[in-house]
Amino acid sequence: MARKLWRFHGGLRLPGYKAISTARDAVPARLPRHLVLPLTQHIGEPAEPVVAVGDQVLKGQLIARADGYVSAPVHASSSGRVVAIEERPIPHPSGLTAPCIVIETDGRETWAPLTLHLDYADMDPSALRNLIREAGIVGLGGAGFPSYIKLNPGPGHKVDTLILNGAECEPYITCDDMLMRQRAREILQGMTIMRHALQAKQCLIGIEDNKPEAIAAMRAAVKALGIEQVEVVVIPTIYPAGGEKQLIKTLTGLEVPSNGLPIDVGVVCHNVGTAASVYWAVIWGEPLTSRFVTVTGDGVAAPRNLEVLIGTPVQDLIEEVGGARPGLRLIMGGPMMGFTLSGADVPVVKATNCILVAGPQVVGDPPPPMPCIRCGACTDVCPAQLLPQQLYWYARAKDFDKVQDHNLYDCIECGLCAYVCPSNIPLVQYFRYAKTEIWARERDQQKADLARRRHEFRLERLEREKAEREARHRQKKAGVSDAAGDDKQAAIKAAVERARRKREAAAPLGGADSAPATSDPATPAQDDQKE
Ligand code: SF4
Ligand code: SF4
């Protein structure tokens, strides 16, 4: 019997352009001359380099270790020599530069020694999570969150369902589709490992109905591997069905609470690409060094999916698919949720799922915005059940408290509200701006709190040192007077002794006993003066 599906709020059926990049099989991309590996390829703290310029490195070798709980290590994607550790342009909406390790490849692709774990089923879930952490695996669906954290439900949480996300809802992206077609077994074996780490009862794999080949491949692999309590579920192609909360709702009917996490409803969700990486990391000991990337758009000659080494410059990929027509816009991700790249010199990072070389008909300059007519179209389509129009007013007025009251952080930046807005208001830009401002203020507040705590700590230290100095001073003083007292006592004693000896010397031969004890009542002081 077909599984019951639920409908999430809002969403839209968007025109699809997937066929242009699925006409050819995915193949490994050419080895680039240089790999540029940013230290931040994930949500969280940047990794810390453990190599120096001039070092020879092997493929899969650790080159930057995780620095903090929410952090992921970086590994060399190929063998070669470290030629620079410096600021380079990175794929980010800001267009900023960031520290990167640059490797000149040697063309040999020589792997570092790998440790296999064919016995993972006997391993403790926490040991498994450590392997996944050490392999530098982050969410490959685009979020870039370190995966081992999502594989740790934490005390008091039980995982009922592990969901694999094969709903690739953006109109141009097909990397997960091709991965499911070509690597279905690896995905399922990775899913089994994740399930063991989570101790999850059942697994659901959600795939949109516009990917019949992927659905067939995954179902065939489930059958061939004989895995129980796993179901490949076909879901309608409604954007953004691949949003985590939307997929959970569609497959289980469960609503993840506002500001909550899937684990709050007993569910953990991972991308299919992440599952395949877990398989390579745990079974074969290979850290994350490559991923499938869709290189597509009307600006390239031969759109397709490539298996790309992390760190490969985007320019190399574009050349590999026939080069781009000049003057077109480069987008990382899809037209709905992606962002424009500052140039083709940025590298592919772990979260890169698509390079879209887009002509004006896809992402032309938007018409000028007009005043909001309060039509409510944005509210109707919002999958997070927000009020985009209200959020827009508050963000524009910089009333960030109100923006937060209206659950800004539930916004998944799907772009639907802006897509349907008849007034062409760039709503998502306002929401991103508001989020950035709130984060900046929180950071400033944290810095101010830290500075205040440091100041208080300094005052405390100065007070403590002063008190200690005074105590030492008092102690010293007390010590001196004690010593003076001791000297006086010793002098008295010596004087008494001298007086005694004198008396004895002056005593009549008849015996000391006959002399009166007080015959010479010289005081010690007098005795002293006599000497
Ligand atoms: S869709 Fe645009 S015009 Fe309509 S209410 Fe929302 S912001 Fe206003
Ligand atoms: S971008 Fe945010 S506010 Fe707009 S429709 Fe998507 S989730 Fe809703």
Coordinates of C-alpha atoms and ligand atoms in Angstrom, one line a residue:
M1 CA 0.0 0.0 0.0
A2 CA 1.3 3.4 -0.9
R3 CA 2.4 5.5 2.0
K4 CA 0.2 8.4 3.0
L5 CA 1.7 11.8 2.1
W6 CA 1.0 15.2 3.7
R7 CA 1.0 18.5 2.0
F8 CA 3.1 21.3 3.4
H9 CA 1.9 24.9 3.4
G10 CA 2.5 27.0 0.4
G11 CA 5.1 26.0 -2.3
L12 CA 4.8 26.2 -6.0
R13 CA 5.3 24.0 -9.1
L14 CA 8.2 25.7 -10.9
P15 CA 9.2 25.1 -14.5
G16 CA 12.0 22.6 -14.6
Y17 CA 15.3 22.7 -16.6
K18 CA 16.8 19.5 -15.3
A19 CA 16.9 17.5 -18.5
I20 CA 19.7 19.6 -20.0
S21 CA 22.2 18.3 -17.5
T22 CA 21.0 14.7 -17.2
A23 CA 21.4 13.9 -20.8
R24 CA 25.0 12.8 -20.2
D25 CA 26.3 10.5 -17.4
A26 CA 28.2 12.1 -14.6
V27 CA 32.0 11.6 -15.1
P28 CA 35.0 12.5 -13.0
A29 CA 36.2 16.1 -13.7
R30 CA 39.7 16.6 -15.0
L31 CA 42.4 17.0 -12.4
P32 CA 43.1 20.7 -12.0
R33 CA 46.6 22.2 -11.9
H34 CA 45.9 23.9 -8.5
L35 CA 43.4 23.1 -5.8
V36 CA 42.2 25.9 -3.5
L37 CA 40.9 24.6 -0.2
P38 CA 39.2 27.2 2.0
L39 CA 39.6 26.6 5.8
T40 CA 35.9 27.4 6.2
Q41 CA 33.8 25.1 4.0
H42 CA 31.2 24.4 6.7
I43 CA 29.0 26.1 9.2
G44 CA 31.1 26.8 12.3
E45 CA 34.7 27.6 13.2
P46 CA 37.4 27.6 10.5
A47 CA 39.7 24.6 10.4
E48 CA 43.3 25.1 11.6
P49 CA 46.1 24.4 9.1
V50 CA 48.5 21.5 10.0
V51 CA 50.7 21.9 6.9
A52 CA 53.2 24.5 5.8
V53 CA 54.1 26.0 2.4
G54 CA 56.5 23.6 0.7
D55 CA 55.0 20.4 2.3
Q56 CA 54.3 17.4 0.0
V57 CA 50.9 16.0 0.7
L58 CA 49.0 12.9 -0.3
K59 CA 45.4 12.6 -1.4
G60 CA 43.2 12.3 1.7
Q61 CA 45.9 13.6 4.0
L62 CA 44.7 15.9 6.8
I63 CA 45.8 19.5 6.0
A64 CA 43.6 21.4 8.4
R65 CA 42.2 20.1 11.7
A66 CA 38.8 20.9 13.1
D67 CA 39.0 23.7 15.5
G68 CA 36.0 23.5 17.8
Y69 CA 32.8 21.4 18.2
V70 CA 31.0 22.8 15.2
S71 CA 33.9 22.5 12.8
A72 CA 35.2 20.1 10.1
P73 CA 38.7 19.1 9.1
V74 CA 39.9 19.6 5.6
H75 CA 41.9 17.0 3.6
A76 CA 44.0 17.3 0.5
S77 CA 41.8 16.4 -2.5
S78 CA 44.8 15.2 -4.5
S79 CA 48.5 14.6 -4.0
G80 CA 51.0 17.4 -4.6
R81 CA 52.8 20.3 -2.9
V82 CA 51.4 23.1 -0.7
V83 CA 52.3 26.2 -2.6
A84 CA 50.5 28.8 -0.6
I85 CA 48.4 29.4 2.5
E86 CA 46.8 32.8 1.9
E87 CA 43.6 34.8 1.4
R88 CA 41.8 33.8 -1.8
P89 CA 38.3 34.6 -3.2
I90 CA 35.8 32.1 -1.9
P91 CA 32.3 31.3 -2.9
H92 CA 30.2 33.4 -0.7
P93 CA 27.5 36.0 -1.3
S94 CA 29.8 38.7 0.2
G95 CA 32.4 38.1 -2.5
L96 CA 35.1 38.3 0.3
T97 CA 38.4 36.5 0.5
A98 CA 39.3 33.9 3.2
P99 CA 42.3 31.9 4.2
C100 CA 42.9 28.9 1.8
I101 CA 45.5 26.2 1.4
V102 CA 46.6 26.0 -2.2
I103 CA 48.0 22.6 -3.5
E104 CA 49.8 22.2 -6.8
T105 CA 48.8 18.8 -7.9
D106 CA 51.4 16.3 -9.1
G107 CA 49.1 14.3 -11.4
R108 CA 49.7 11.1 -9.5
E109 CA 46.6 11.0 -7.2
T110 CA 48.6 9.1 -4.6
W111 CA 46.4 8.2 -1.6
A112 CA 47.6 8.5 2.0
P113 CA 47.3 5.2 3.9
L114 CA 43.7 4.4 4.5
T115 CA 42.1 2.4 7.4
L116 CA 39.1 0.2 6.3
H117 CA 36.2 -0.5 8.7
L118 CA 34.3 -3.3 7.1
D119 CA 33.1 -4.3 10.6
Y120 CA 31.3 -1.0 11.3
A121 CA 28.2 -2.9 12.5
D122 CA 30.1 -4.0 15.6
M123 CA 31.3 -0.5 16.3
D124 CA 29.9 1.7 19.0
P125 CA 27.7 4.6 17.5
S126 CA 30.0 7.2 19.0
A127 CA 33.1 5.6 17.4
L128 CA 31.3 5.7 14.1
R129 CA 30.5 9.4 14.6
N130 CA 34.2 10.0 15.3
L131 CA 35.2 8.4 12.0
I132 CA 32.6 10.5 10.2
R133 CA 33.9 13.6 11.9
E134 CA 37.5 12.8 11.1
A135 CA 36.6 12.4 7.5
G136 CA 35.4 16.0 7.3
I137 CA 31.9 15.2 6.2
V138 CA 29.4 18.0 6.1
G139 CA 25.9 18.2 4.7
L140 CA 26.3 18.1 0.9
G141 CA 22.8 19.3 0.2
G142 CA 24.1 22.9 0.5
A143 CA 23.9 23.6 4.2
G144 CA 27.4 22.5 5.0
F145 CA 26.7 21.6 8.7
P146 CA 29.1 19.1 10.2
S147 CA 27.3 15.7 9.7
Y148 CA 28.6 14.0 12.8
I149 CA 26.6 16.4 15.0
K150 CA 23.4 15.5 13.3
L151 CA 24.2 11.9 13.8
N152 CA 24.3 12.4 17.6
P153 CA 20.8 12.7 18.9
G154 CA 22.0 13.5 22.4
P155 CA 20.7 12.3 25.7
G156 CA 16.9 12.2 26.0
H157 CA 16.3 12.0 22.3
K158 CA 15.3 8.9 20.4
V159 CA 15.4 8.7 16.7
D160 CA 12.4 7.0 15.1
T161 CA 13.0 7.9 11.5
L162 CA 16.1 8.6 9.4
I163 CA 15.1 10.5 6.2
L164 CA 17.4 10.7 3.2
N165 CA 16.7 13.7 1.1
G166 CA 16.6 13.0 -2.6
A167 CA 14.2 15.8 -3.3
E168 CA 16.2 18.2 -5.3
C169 CA 13.7 20.9 -5.8
E170 CA 15.7 23.7 -7.5
P171 CA 14.8 23.9 -11.2
Y172 CA 18.4 23.3 -12.6
I173 CA 20.2 21.1 -10.0
T174 CA 20.5 17.4 -10.8
C175 CA 23.6 16.3 -8.9
D176 CA 21.6 14.2 -6.4
D177 CA 19.5 12.8 -9.2
M178 CA 22.6 11.6 -11.0
L179 CA 24.2 10.3 -7.8
M180 CA 21.1 8.2 -7.1
R181 CA 21.1 6.8 -10.6
Q182 CA 24.9 6.0 -10.6
R183 CA 25.7 5.4 -6.9
A184 CA 22.5 4.0 -5.4
R185 CA 24.3 1.1 -3.5
E186 CA 26.8 3.5 -1.9
I187 CA 24.0 5.8 -0.8
L188 CA 22.1 2.9 0.8
Q189 CA 25.1 1.5 2.5
G190 CA 25.9 5.0 3.9
M191 CA 22.3 5.2 5.0
T192 CA 22.7 1.9 6.9
I193 CA 25.8 3.2 8.7
M194 CA 24.0 6.4 9.6
R195 CA 21.0 4.4 10.9
H196 CA 23.4 2.4 13.1
A197 CA 24.9 5.6 14.4
L198 CA 21.5 6.9 15.2
Q199 CA 19.9 3.6 16.2
A200 CA 17.0 4.7 14.0
K201 CA 14.0 2.3 13.6
Q202 CA 13.1 3.1 10.0
C203 CA 14.5 4.9 6.9
L204 CA 12.6 6.8 4.3
I205 CA 14.1 8.1 1.1
G206 CA 12.1 11.0 -0.4
I207 CA 12.5 11.5 -4.1
E208 CA 10.4 13.8 -6.3
D209 CA 8.4 12.3 -9.1
N210 CA 10.4 14.1 -11.8
K211 CA 13.3 11.7 -11.2
P212 CA 12.0 8.3 -12.4
E213 CA 15.4 6.9 -13.2
A214 CA 16.7 7.7 -9.7
I215 CA 13.6 6.2 -8.1
A216 CA 14.0 3.0 -10.1
A217 CA 17.8 2.8 -9.3
M218 CA 17.2 3.3 -5.5
R219 CA 14.4 0.8 -5.4
A220 CA 16.5 -1.8 -7.2
A221 CA 19.4 -1.2 -4.8
V222 CA 17.1 -1.6 -1.7
K223 CA 15.9 -4.9 -3.2
A224 CA 19.4 -6.1 -4.1
L225 CA 20.9 -5.3 -0.7
G226 CA 17.8 -6.7 1.1
I227 CA 17.7 -3.9 3.6
E228 CA 14.7 -3.9 5.9
Q229 CA 12.6 -1.1 7.2
V230 CA 13.6 1.1 4.2
E231 CA 11.2 2.7 1.9
V232 CA 11.8 4.8 -1.3
V233 CA 8.9 7.3 -1.2
V234 CA 7.9 9.2 -4.3
I235 CA 6.7 12.8 -3.5
P236 CA 5.2 15.5 -5.7
T237 CA 7.6 18.0 -7.3
I238 CA 6.5 21.1 -5.5
Y239 CA 9.2 23.6 -4.7
P240 CA 10.7 23.6 -1.9
A241 CA 9.9 19.9 -1.2
G242 CA 13.6 19.4 -0.4
G243 CA 13.5 21.8 2.6
E244 CA 14.1 19.7 5.7
K245 CA 11.0 20.7 7.5
Q246 CA 8.9 20.4 4.3
L247 CA 10.2 17.0 3.5
I248 CA 9.6 15.8 7.1
K249 CA 6.0 17.1 6.9
T250 CA 5.4 15.5 3.4
L251 CA 6.7 12.0 4.5
T252 CA 5.6 11.8 8.1
G253 CA 3.0 14.5 8.7
L254 CA 5.1 15.7 11.6
E255 CA 5.6 19.5 12.1
V256 CA 9.0 20.5 13.3
P257 CA 8.2 23.3 15.8
S258 CA 9.2 26.9 15.1
N259 CA 12.9 27.4 16.2
G260 CA 13.0 23.6 16.8
L261 CA 15.0 20.8 15.2
P262 CA 13.8 17.6 13.4
I263 CA 15.2 15.6 16.4
D264 CA 12.4 17.3 18.5
V265 CA 9.9 15.1 16.5
G266 CA 12.2 12.0 16.5
V267 CA 13.5 12.5 12.9
V268 CA 17.0 13.1 11.5
C269 CA 17.4 14.2 7.8
H270 CA 20.5 13.8 5.7
N271 CA 21.2 14.5 2.0
V272 CA 21.7 11.4 -0.3
G273 CA 25.2 12.7 -1.2
T274 CA 26.1 12.9 2.5
A275 CA 25.1 9.3 2.9
A276 CA 27.4 8.2 0.0
S277 CA 30.3 10.1 1.6
V278 CA 29.7 8.4 4.9
Y279 CA 30.0 5.1 3.1
W280 CA 33.3 6.0 1.6
A281 CA 34.6 7.4 4.8
V282 CA 33.6 4.5 7.1
I283 CA 34.0 1.4 4.9
W284 CA 37.0 2.5 2.9
G285 CA 38.5 5.2 5.2
E286 CA 38.4 7.9 2.5
P287 CA 37.8 11.4 3.8
L288 CA 35.6 13.8 1.8
T289 CA 37.6 14.9 -1.2
S290 CA 35.1 15.0 -4.0
R291 CA 31.4 15.5 -4.8
F292 CA 29.0 15.6 -7.7
V293 CA 28.4 19.1 -9.1
T294 CA 25.9 20.1 -11.8
V295 CA 27.5 22.5 -14.3
T296 CA 24.6 23.8 -16.3
G297 CA 22.7 26.8 -17.7
D298 CA 22.1 28.2 -21.1
G299 CA 25.5 29.8 -21.0
V300 CA 27.5 26.6 -21.3
A301 CA 27.9 24.4 -24.4
A302 CA 27.6 20.9 -22.8
P303 CA 25.8 20.9 -19.4
R304 CA 26.4 17.8 -17.3
N305 CA 27.3 16.5 -13.9
L306 CA 30.9 16.1 -12.9
E307 CA 32.5 14.3 -10.0
V308 CA 34.7 17.2 -8.8
L309 CA 37.6 17.3 -6.4
I310 CA 36.9 19.8 -3.6
G311 CA 39.0 22.9 -4.3
T312 CA 38.8 22.7 -8.1
P313 CA 38.4 26.3 -9.5
V314 CA 35.0 26.9 -11.1
Q315 CA 36.8 28.2 -14.2
D316 CA 38.2 24.7 -14.8
L317 CA 34.7 23.1 -14.7
I318 CA 33.2 25.7 -17.1
E319 CA 36.0 25.0 -19.5
E320 CA 35.4 21.3 -19.2
V321 CA 31.7 21.7 -20.3
G322 CA 32.7 23.7 -23.3
G323 CA 33.3 27.1 -21.9
A324 CA 30.8 29.9 -21.1
R325 CA 29.6 32.7 -23.3
P326 CA 31.1 35.9 -22.0
G327 CA 29.1 38.4 -19.9
L328 CA 26.8 35.8 -18.3
R329 CA 26.1 35.5 -14.6
L330 CA 27.7 32.8 -12.5
I331 CA 25.5 31.4 -9.8
M332 CA 26.4 28.9 -7.2
G333 CA 23.3 26.8 -6.4
G334 CA 20.1 27.3 -8.2
P335 CA 18.2 30.4 -9.4
M336 CA 15.9 30.3 -6.3
M337 CA 18.4 29.9 -3.4
G338 CA 21.8 30.3 -5.0
F339 CA 24.0 33.4 -5.0
T340 CA 26.0 35.2 -7.7
L341 CA 29.7 34.5 -7.7
S342 CA 32.3 37.2 -7.7
G343 CA 34.2 35.4 -10.5
A344 CA 35.1 32.0 -11.9
D345 CA 38.3 32.0 -9.8
V346 CA 36.5 30.7 -6.7
P347 CA 36.9 27.0 -5.9
V348 CA 34.3 24.3 -5.5
V349 CA 33.7 23.7 -1.8
K350 CA 32.0 20.8 0.0
A351 CA 28.6 22.5 -0.1
T352 CA 28.7 23.3 -3.9
N353 CA 26.0 21.5 -5.6
C354 CA 25.6 23.5 -8.8
I355 CA 27.3 26.0 -11.0
L356 CA 24.7 27.8 -13.1
V357 CA 25.9 29.9 -16.0
A358 CA 22.8 31.8 -16.6
G359 CA 21.6 34.1 -19.4
P360 CA 19.3 37.1 -18.9
Q361 CA 16.1 35.0 -19.3
V362 CA 17.0 33.0 -16.2
V363 CA 18.4 35.7 -14.0
G364 CA 18.1 39.0 -15.7
D365 CA 18.3 42.3 -13.8
P366 CA 15.0 42.5 -11.9
P367 CA 12.6 45.3 -12.7
P368 CA 12.6 48.2 -10.2
P369 CA 10.6 47.4 -7.0
M370 CA 7.3 49.1 -6.5
P371 CA 5.3 49.7 -3.3
C372 CA 3.7 46.7 -1.6
I373 CA 0.1 46.4 -2.6
R374 CA -0.7 44.0 0.3
C375 CA -2.0 41.4 -2.1
G376 CA -0.9 38.6 0.3
A377 CA 0.6 36.4 -2.5
C378 CA 3.8 36.1 -0.6
T379 CA 2.0 34.7 2.5
D380 CA 0.1 32.2 0.3
V381 CA 3.3 30.6 -1.0
C382 CA 5.5 30.7 2.1
P383 CA 6.3 27.1 3.1
A384 CA 7.4 28.3 6.5
Q385 CA 3.9 29.8 7.2
L386 CA 5.5 33.3 7.7
L387 CA 4.1 36.7 6.9
P388 CA 6.8 37.9 4.4
Q389 CA 5.0 41.2 3.9
Q390 CA 5.2 42.0 7.7
L391 CA 8.8 40.8 7.9
Y392 CA 9.6 43.1 5.0
W393 CA 8.1 46.1 6.8
Y394 CA 9.9 45.4 10.0
A395 CA 13.2 44.7 8.3
R396 CA 12.9 47.9 6.3
A397 CA 12.2 49.8 9.5
K398 CA 15.2 48.1 11.2
D399 CA 12.8 46.9 13.9
F400 CA 14.8 43.7 14.5
D401 CA 12.9 42.7 17.6
K402 CA 9.7 42.6 15.7
V403 CA 11.4 40.7 12.9
Q404 CA 12.4 38.1 15.3
D405 CA 9.0 38.0 16.9
H406 CA 7.7 37.1 13.5
N407 CA 10.0 34.1 13.4
L408 CA 12.5 35.4 10.8
Y409 CA 14.8 32.4 11.6
D410 CA 12.2 30.0 10.3
C411 CA 12.7 31.5 6.8
I412 CA 14.6 29.1 4.7
E413 CA 15.3 31.7 2.0
C414 CA 13.5 29.7 -0.6
G415 CA 12.8 32.9 -2.6
L416 CA 9.2 32.0 -3.4
C417 CA 7.8 35.1 -1.8
A418 CA 10.0 37.3 -4.0
Y419 CA 9.2 35.1 -7.0
V420 CA 5.5 35.7 -6.8
C421 CA 5.6 39.4 -5.6
P422 CA 3.9 41.5 -8.3
S423 CA 5.7 44.6 -6.9
N424 CA 9.1 43.0 -7.6
I425 CA 10.2 43.6 -4.0
P426 CA 13.5 41.7 -3.3
L427 CA 12.0 40.3 -0.1
V428 CA 14.7 37.7 0.5
Q429 CA 17.4 40.3 0.4
Y430 CA 15.6 42.1 3.2
F431 CA 15.4 38.9 5.2
R432 CA 19.1 38.2 4.7
Y433 CA 20.0 41.7 5.6
A434 CA 17.9 41.4 8.8
K435 CA 19.6 38.1 9.7
T436 CA 23.0 39.6 9.1
E437 CA 22.2 42.6 11.2
I438 CA 20.9 40.6 14.1
W439 CA 23.9 38.3 14.0
A440 CA 26.2 41.3 13.9
R441 CA 24.4 42.9 16.9
E442 CA 24.6 39.6 18.7
R443 CA 28.3 39.3 17.9
D444 CA 28.8 42.9 19.1
Q445 CA 26.8 42.2 22.2
Q446 CA 28.9 39.1 22.9
K447 CA 32.1 41.1 22.3
A448 CA 30.8 43.8 24.7
D449 CA 29.9 41.1 27.3
L450 CA 33.4 39.6 26.9
A451 CA 35.1 43.0 27.3
R452 CA 32.9 43.7 30.4
R453 CA 33.8 40.3 31.9
R454 CA 37.5 41.0 31.2
H455 CA 37.3 44.4 32.8
E456 CA 35.6 42.9 35.9
F457 CA 38.1 40.2 36.0
R458 CA 41.0 42.7 35.9
L459 CA 39.4 44.7 38.7
E460 CA 39.0 41.6 40.7
R461 CA 42.6 40.6 40.0
L462 CA 43.9 44.1 41.0
E463 CA 41.9 43.9 44.2
R464 CA 43.2 40.5 45.0
E465 CA 46.8 41.4 44.3
K466 CA 46.4 44.5 46.6
A467 CA 44.9 42.4 49.4
E468 CA 47.8 39.9 49.0
R469 CA 50.4 42.6 49.1
E470 CA 48.9 44.0 52.2
A471 CA 48.7 40.6 53.8
R472 CA 52.4 40.0 52.9
H473 CA 53.3 43.4 54.3
R474 CA 51.5 42.7 57.6
Q475 CA 53.1 39.3 57.8
K476 CA 56.5 40.8 57.2
K477 CA 56.0 43.4 59.9
A478 CA 54.8 40.8 62.4
G479 CA 57.9 38.7 61.5
V480 CA 60.2 41.6 62.1
S481 CA 58.7 42.4 65.6
D482 CA 58.9 38.7 66.5
A483 CA 62.6 38.6 65.5
A484 CA 63.2 41.8 67.5
G485 CA 61.5 40.2 70.6
D486 CA 63.6 37.1 70.1
D487 CA 66.8 39.1 70.0
K488 CA 65.9 40.9 73.2
Q489 CA 65.1 37.7 74.9
A490 CA 68.4 36.3 73.8
A491 CA 70.3 39.4 75.0
I492 CA 68.6 39.1 78.4
K493 CA 69.5 35.5 78.6
A494 CA 73.1 36.1 77.7
A495 CA 73.4 38.9 80.2
V496 CA 71.9 36.7 82.9
E497 CA 74.4 34.1 82.0
R498 CA 77.3 36.5 82.1
A499 CA 76.2 37.7 85.5
R500 CA 76.0 34.2 86.8
R501 CA 79.5 33.4 85.6
K502 CA 80.8 36.6 87.2
R503 CA 79.2 35.8 90.5
E504 CA 80.6 32.4 90.4
A505 CA 84.1 33.8 89.7
A506 CA 83.8 36.3 92.5
A507 CA 82.4 33.8 95.0
P508 CA 84.6 32.9 98.1
L509 CA 86.5 29.7 97.9
G510 CA 84.3 28.3 100.6
G511 CA 81.9 27.4 98.0
A512 CA 79.4 28.9 95.8
D513 CA 76.7 27.7 98.1
S514 CA 77.7 30.1 100.9
A515 CA 77.5 33.1 98.7
P516 CA 74.1 34.8 98.8
A517 CA 72.3 34.4 95.5
T518 CA 71.7 38.1 95.3
S519 CA 75.2 39.3 96.3
D520 CA 75.6 41.1 93.0
P521 CA 72.3 42.4 92.0
A522 CA 73.6 43.9 88.8
T523 CA 70.9 44.2 86.2
P524 CA 71.7 42.8 82.9
A525 CA 71.8 46.3 81.5
Q526 CA 74.3 47.4 84.1
D527 CA 76.3 44.3 83.5
D528 CA 76.4 45.2 79.8
Q529 CA 77.6 48.7 80.7
K530 CA 80.4 47.2 82.8
E531 CA 81.8 45.3 79.9
Ligands
SF4_1 S1 3.5 39.7 -2.6 FE1 4.6 41.7 -2.6 S2 3.0 43.2 -3.0 FE2 2.0 41.3 -2.4 S3 1.8 41.5 -0.1 FE3 3.7 40.4 -0.5 S4 5.3 42.0 -0.5 FE4 3.3 43.0 -0.8
SF4_2 S1 12.0 33.2 1.5 FE1 11.3 32.9 3.6 S2 9.6 34.2 3.8 FE2 9.9 34.0 1.6 S3 8.6 32.3 1.1 FE3 10.6 31.4 1.5 S4 10.5 30.9 3.7 FE4 8.8 32.3 3.3

